[in-house]
mmCIF file of C-alpha atoms in Angstrom:
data_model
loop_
_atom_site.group_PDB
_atom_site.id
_atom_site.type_symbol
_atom_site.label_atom_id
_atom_site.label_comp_id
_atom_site.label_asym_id
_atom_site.label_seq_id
_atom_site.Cartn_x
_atom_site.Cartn_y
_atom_site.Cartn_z
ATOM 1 C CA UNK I 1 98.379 78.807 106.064
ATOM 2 C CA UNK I 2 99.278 80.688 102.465
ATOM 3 C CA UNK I 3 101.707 83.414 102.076
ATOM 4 C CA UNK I 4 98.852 86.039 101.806
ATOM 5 C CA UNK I 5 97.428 84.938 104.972
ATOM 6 C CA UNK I 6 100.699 85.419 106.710
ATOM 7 C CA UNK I 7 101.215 88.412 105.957
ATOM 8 C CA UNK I 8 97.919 89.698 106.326
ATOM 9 C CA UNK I 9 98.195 90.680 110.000
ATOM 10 C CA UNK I 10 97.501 94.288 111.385
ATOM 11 C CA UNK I 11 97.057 96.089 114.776
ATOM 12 C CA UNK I 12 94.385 98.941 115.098
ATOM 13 C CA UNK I 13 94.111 101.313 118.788
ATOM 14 C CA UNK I 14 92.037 98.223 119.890
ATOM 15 C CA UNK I 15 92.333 95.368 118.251
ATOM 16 C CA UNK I 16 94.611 92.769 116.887
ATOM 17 C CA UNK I 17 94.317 91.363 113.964
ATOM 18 C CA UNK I 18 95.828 88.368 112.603
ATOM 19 C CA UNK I 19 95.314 84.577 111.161
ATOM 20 C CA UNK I 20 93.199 81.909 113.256
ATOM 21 C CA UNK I 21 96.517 79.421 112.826
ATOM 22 C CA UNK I 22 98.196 81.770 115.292
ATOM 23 C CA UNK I 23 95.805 80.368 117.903
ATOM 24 C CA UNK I 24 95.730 76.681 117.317
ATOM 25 C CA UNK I 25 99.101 75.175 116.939
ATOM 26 C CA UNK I 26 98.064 73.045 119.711
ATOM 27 C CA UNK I 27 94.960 71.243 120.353
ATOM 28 C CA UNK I 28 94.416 72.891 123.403
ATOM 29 C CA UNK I 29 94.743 76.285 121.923
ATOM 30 C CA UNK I 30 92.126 75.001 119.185
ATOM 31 C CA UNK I 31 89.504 73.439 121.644
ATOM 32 C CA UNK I 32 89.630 77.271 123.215
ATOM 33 C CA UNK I 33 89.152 79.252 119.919
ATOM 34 C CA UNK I 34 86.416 76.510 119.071
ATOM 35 C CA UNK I 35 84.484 77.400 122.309
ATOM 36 C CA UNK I 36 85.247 81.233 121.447
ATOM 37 C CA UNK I 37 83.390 79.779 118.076
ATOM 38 C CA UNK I 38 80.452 79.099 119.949
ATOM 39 C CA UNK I 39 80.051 82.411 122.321
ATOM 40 C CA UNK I 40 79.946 84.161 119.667
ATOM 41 C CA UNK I 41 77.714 82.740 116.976
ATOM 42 C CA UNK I 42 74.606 83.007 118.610
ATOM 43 C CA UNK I 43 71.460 83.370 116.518
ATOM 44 C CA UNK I 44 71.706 87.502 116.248
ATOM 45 C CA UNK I 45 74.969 87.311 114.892
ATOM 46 C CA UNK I 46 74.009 84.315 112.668
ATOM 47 C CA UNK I 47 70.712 85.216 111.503
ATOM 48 C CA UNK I 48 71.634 86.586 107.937
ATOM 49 C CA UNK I 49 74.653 84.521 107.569
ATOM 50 C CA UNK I 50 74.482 80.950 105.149
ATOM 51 C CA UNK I 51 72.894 78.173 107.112
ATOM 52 C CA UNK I 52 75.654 75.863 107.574
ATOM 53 C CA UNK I 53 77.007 79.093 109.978
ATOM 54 C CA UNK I 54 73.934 78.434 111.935
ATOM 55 C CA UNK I 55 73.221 76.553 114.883
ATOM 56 C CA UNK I 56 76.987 75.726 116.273
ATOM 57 C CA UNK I 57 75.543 74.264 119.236
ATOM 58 C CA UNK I 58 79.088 71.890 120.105
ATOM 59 C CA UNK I 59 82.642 72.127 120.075
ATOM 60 C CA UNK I 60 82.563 69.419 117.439
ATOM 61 C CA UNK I 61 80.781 71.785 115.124
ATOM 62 C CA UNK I 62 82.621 74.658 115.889
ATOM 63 C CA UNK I 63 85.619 72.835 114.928
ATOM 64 C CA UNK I 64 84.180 71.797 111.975
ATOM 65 C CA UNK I 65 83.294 75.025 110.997
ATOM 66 C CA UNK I 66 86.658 76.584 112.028
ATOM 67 C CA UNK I 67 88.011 74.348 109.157
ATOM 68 C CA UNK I 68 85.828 74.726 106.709
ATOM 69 C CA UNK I 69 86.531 78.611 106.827
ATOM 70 C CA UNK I 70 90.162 77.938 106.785
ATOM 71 C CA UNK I 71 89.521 75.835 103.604
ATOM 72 C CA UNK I 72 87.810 78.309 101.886
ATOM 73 C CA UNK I 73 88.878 81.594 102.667
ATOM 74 C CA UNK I 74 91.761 83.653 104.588
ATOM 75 C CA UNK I 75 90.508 83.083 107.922
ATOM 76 C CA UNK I 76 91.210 85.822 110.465
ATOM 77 C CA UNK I 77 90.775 86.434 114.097
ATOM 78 C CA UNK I 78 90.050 89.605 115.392
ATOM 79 C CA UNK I 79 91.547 90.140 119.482
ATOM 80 C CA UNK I 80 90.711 92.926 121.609
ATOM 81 C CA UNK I 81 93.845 93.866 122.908
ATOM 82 C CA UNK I 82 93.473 95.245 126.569
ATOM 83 C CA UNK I 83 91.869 91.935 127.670
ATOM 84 C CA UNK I 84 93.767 89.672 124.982
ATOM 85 C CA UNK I 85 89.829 88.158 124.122
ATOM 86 C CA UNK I 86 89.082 87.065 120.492
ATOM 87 C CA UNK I 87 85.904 89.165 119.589
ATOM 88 C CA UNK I 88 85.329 88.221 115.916
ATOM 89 C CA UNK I 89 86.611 87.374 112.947
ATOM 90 C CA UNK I 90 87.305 88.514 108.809
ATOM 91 C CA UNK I 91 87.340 85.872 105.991
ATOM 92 C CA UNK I 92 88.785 87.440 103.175
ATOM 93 C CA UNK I 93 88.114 85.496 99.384
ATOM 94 C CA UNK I 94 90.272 86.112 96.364
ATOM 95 C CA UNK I 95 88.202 86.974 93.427
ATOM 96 C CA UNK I 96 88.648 85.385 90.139
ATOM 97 C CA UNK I 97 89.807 88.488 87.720
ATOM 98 C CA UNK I 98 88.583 88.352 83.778
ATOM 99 C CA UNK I 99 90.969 89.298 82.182
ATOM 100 C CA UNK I 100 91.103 90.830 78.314
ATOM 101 C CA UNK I 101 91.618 88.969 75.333
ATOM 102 C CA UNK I 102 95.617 88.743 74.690
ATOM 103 C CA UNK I 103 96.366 89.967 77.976
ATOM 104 C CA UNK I 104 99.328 88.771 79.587
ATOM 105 C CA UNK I 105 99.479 87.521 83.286
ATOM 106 C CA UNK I 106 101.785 89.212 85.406
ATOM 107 C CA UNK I 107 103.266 88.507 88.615
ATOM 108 C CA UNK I 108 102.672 91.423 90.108
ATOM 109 C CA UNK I 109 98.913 91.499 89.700
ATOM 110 C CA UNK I 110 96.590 93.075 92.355
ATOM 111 C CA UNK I 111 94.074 90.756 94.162
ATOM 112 C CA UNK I 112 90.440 91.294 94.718
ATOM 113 C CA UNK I 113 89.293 90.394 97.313
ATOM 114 C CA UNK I 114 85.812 89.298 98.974
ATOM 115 C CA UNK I 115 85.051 90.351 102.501
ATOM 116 C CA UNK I 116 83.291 89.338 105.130
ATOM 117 C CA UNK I 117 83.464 89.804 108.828
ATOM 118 C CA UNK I 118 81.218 89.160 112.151
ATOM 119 C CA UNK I 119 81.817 90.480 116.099
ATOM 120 C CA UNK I 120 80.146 89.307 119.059
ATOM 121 C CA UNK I 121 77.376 90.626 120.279
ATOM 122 C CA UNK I 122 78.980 92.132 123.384
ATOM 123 C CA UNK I 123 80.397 94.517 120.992
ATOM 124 C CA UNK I 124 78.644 95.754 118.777
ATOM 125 C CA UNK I 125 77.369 99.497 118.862
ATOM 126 C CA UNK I 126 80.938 100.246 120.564
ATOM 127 C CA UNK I 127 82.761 101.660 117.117
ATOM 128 C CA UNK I 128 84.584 98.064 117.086
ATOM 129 C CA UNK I 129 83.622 97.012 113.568
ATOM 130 C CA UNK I 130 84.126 100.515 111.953
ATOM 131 C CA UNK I 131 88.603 100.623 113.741
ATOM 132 C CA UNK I 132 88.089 96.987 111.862
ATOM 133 C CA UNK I 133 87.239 97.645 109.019
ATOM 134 C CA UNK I 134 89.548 101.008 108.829
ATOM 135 C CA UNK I 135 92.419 99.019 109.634
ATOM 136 C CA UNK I 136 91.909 96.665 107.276
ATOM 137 C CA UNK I 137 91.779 99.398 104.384
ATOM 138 C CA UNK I 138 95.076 100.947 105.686
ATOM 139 C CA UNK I 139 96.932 97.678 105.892
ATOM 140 C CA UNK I 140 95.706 96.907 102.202
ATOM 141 C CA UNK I 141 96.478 99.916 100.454
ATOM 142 C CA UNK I 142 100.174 99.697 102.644
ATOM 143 C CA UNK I 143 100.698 96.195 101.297
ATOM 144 C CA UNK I 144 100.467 97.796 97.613
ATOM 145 C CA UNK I 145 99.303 94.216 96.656
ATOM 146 C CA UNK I 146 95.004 94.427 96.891
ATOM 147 C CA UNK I 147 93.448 96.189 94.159
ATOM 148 C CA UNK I 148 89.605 96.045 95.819
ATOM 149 C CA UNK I 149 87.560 94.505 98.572
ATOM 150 C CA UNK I 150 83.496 93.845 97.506
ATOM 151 C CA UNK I 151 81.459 92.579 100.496
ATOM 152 C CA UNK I 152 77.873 91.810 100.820
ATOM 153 C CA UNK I 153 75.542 93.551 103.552
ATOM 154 C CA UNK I 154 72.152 91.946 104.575
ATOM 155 C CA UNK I 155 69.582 95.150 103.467
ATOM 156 C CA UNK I 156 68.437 95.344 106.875
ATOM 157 C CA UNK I 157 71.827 95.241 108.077
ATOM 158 C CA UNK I 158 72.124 99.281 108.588
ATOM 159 C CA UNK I 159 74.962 99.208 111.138
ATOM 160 C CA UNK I 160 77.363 97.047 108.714
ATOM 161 C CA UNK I 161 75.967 99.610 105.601
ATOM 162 C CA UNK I 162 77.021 102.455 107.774
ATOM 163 C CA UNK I 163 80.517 100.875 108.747
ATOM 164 C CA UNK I 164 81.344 100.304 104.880
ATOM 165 C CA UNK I 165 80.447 103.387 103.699
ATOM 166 C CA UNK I 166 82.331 105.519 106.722
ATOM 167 C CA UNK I 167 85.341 103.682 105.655
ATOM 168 C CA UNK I 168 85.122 104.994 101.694
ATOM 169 C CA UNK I 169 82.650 101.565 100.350
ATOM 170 C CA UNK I 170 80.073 102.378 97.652
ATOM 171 C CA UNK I 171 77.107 100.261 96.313
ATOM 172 C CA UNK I 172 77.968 97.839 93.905
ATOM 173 C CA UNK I 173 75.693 96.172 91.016
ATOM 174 C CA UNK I 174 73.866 93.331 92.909
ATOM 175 C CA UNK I 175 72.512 90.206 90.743
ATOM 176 C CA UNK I 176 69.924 88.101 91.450
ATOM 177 C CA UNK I 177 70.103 88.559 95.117
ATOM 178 C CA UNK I 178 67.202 90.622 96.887
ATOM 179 C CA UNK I 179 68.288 91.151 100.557
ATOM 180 C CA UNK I 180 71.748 91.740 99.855
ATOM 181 C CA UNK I 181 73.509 94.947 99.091
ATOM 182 C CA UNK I 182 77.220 93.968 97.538
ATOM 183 C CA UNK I 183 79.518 97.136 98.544
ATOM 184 C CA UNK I 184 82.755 98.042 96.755
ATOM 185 C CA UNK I 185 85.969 100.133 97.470
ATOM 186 C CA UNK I 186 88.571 100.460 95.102
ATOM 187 C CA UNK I 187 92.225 101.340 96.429
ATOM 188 C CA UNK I 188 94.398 104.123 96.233
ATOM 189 C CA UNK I 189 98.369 103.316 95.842
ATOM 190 C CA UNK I 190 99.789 102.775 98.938
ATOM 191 C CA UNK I 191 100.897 105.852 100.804
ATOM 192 C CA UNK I 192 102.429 103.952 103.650
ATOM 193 C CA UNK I 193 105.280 101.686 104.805
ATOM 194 C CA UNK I 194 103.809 97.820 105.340
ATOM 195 C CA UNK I 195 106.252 97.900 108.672
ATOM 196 C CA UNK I 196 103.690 100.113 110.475
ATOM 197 C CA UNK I 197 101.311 97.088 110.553
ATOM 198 C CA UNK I 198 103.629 93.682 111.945
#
């Protein structure tokens, strides 16, 4: 687990929000998010998502594909909080930044950030994905240190268009790719106090 991905941890009214390595320090914990894995991508949830996230028919490729998200991205897992039940999950991507001829590199440079996110089907239409998604835009522009999130909507997709753009995304430039519409939201400066989120 990085430093970002430590840190990147948030409650909403709802939910609670924080990296998958907080469930699997044990193997027993990890066989029960892996089966969690499973429930929850079934072929609706799946259908516009890359085909290696398709058919997870067995723990052993749930696990697999646990990993593999962990490898590649800031892997989170998203827990309804009455029940204390894992309901979906964010993978967030640093974007690599251009930056200007003779240009110096500083520390304190914003990320930006690629997102992506899935719930169960259970719960969908119940306002789940939109307290998501506006938590995650408070915690970021708290943390001062995420300059923009971009994340890419199947066109057919009008439930995850309408999420983005109730929580302040716009349509971004799309290249190339035909059922996809990339949205974009670009961050204030932080109005509040990171310590309202851990």
């Amino acid at each position: 687990m990085n430093e970002f991905e430590e840190l990147c941890r948030f409650t909403t009214a709802r939910l609670t929000i924080s990296s998958w390595w907080d469930l699997v320090r044990c193997s027993d914990s990890e066989l029960t998010l892996a089966q969690t894995v499973l429930d929850t991508l079934t072929p609706k949830v799946t259908a516009s998502l890359p085909e290696s996230w398709q058919k997870i028919n067995h723990i052993e490729d749930a696990l697999i594909w646990m990993n593999d998200r962990a490898n590649e991205s800031c892997f989170l897992v998203v827990k309804e909080r009455l029940h204390d039940q894992v309901i979906g999950f964010v993978f967030l991507h640093e974007l690599a930044q251009e930056l200007p001829q003779n240009s110096v590199v500083s520390d304190k440079m914003k990320s930006e950030l690629h997102l992506g996110y899935l719930l169960a089907e259970d719960y969908w239409g119940k306002g789940f994905a939109s307290e998501l998604i506006a938590g995650l835009v408070e915690w970021a522009k708290a943390s001062g240190e995420i300059k923009s999130f971009i994340g890419g909507v199947n066109i057919d997709n009008m439930a995850s268009i309408m999420v983005m753009e109730k929580n302040g995304f716009t349509f971004h430039q799309s290249e190339g790719i035909t059922n996809t519409l990339f949205m974009q939201l670009e961050l204030d400066k932080p109005t509040m106090s990171r310590s309202k989120f851990n």
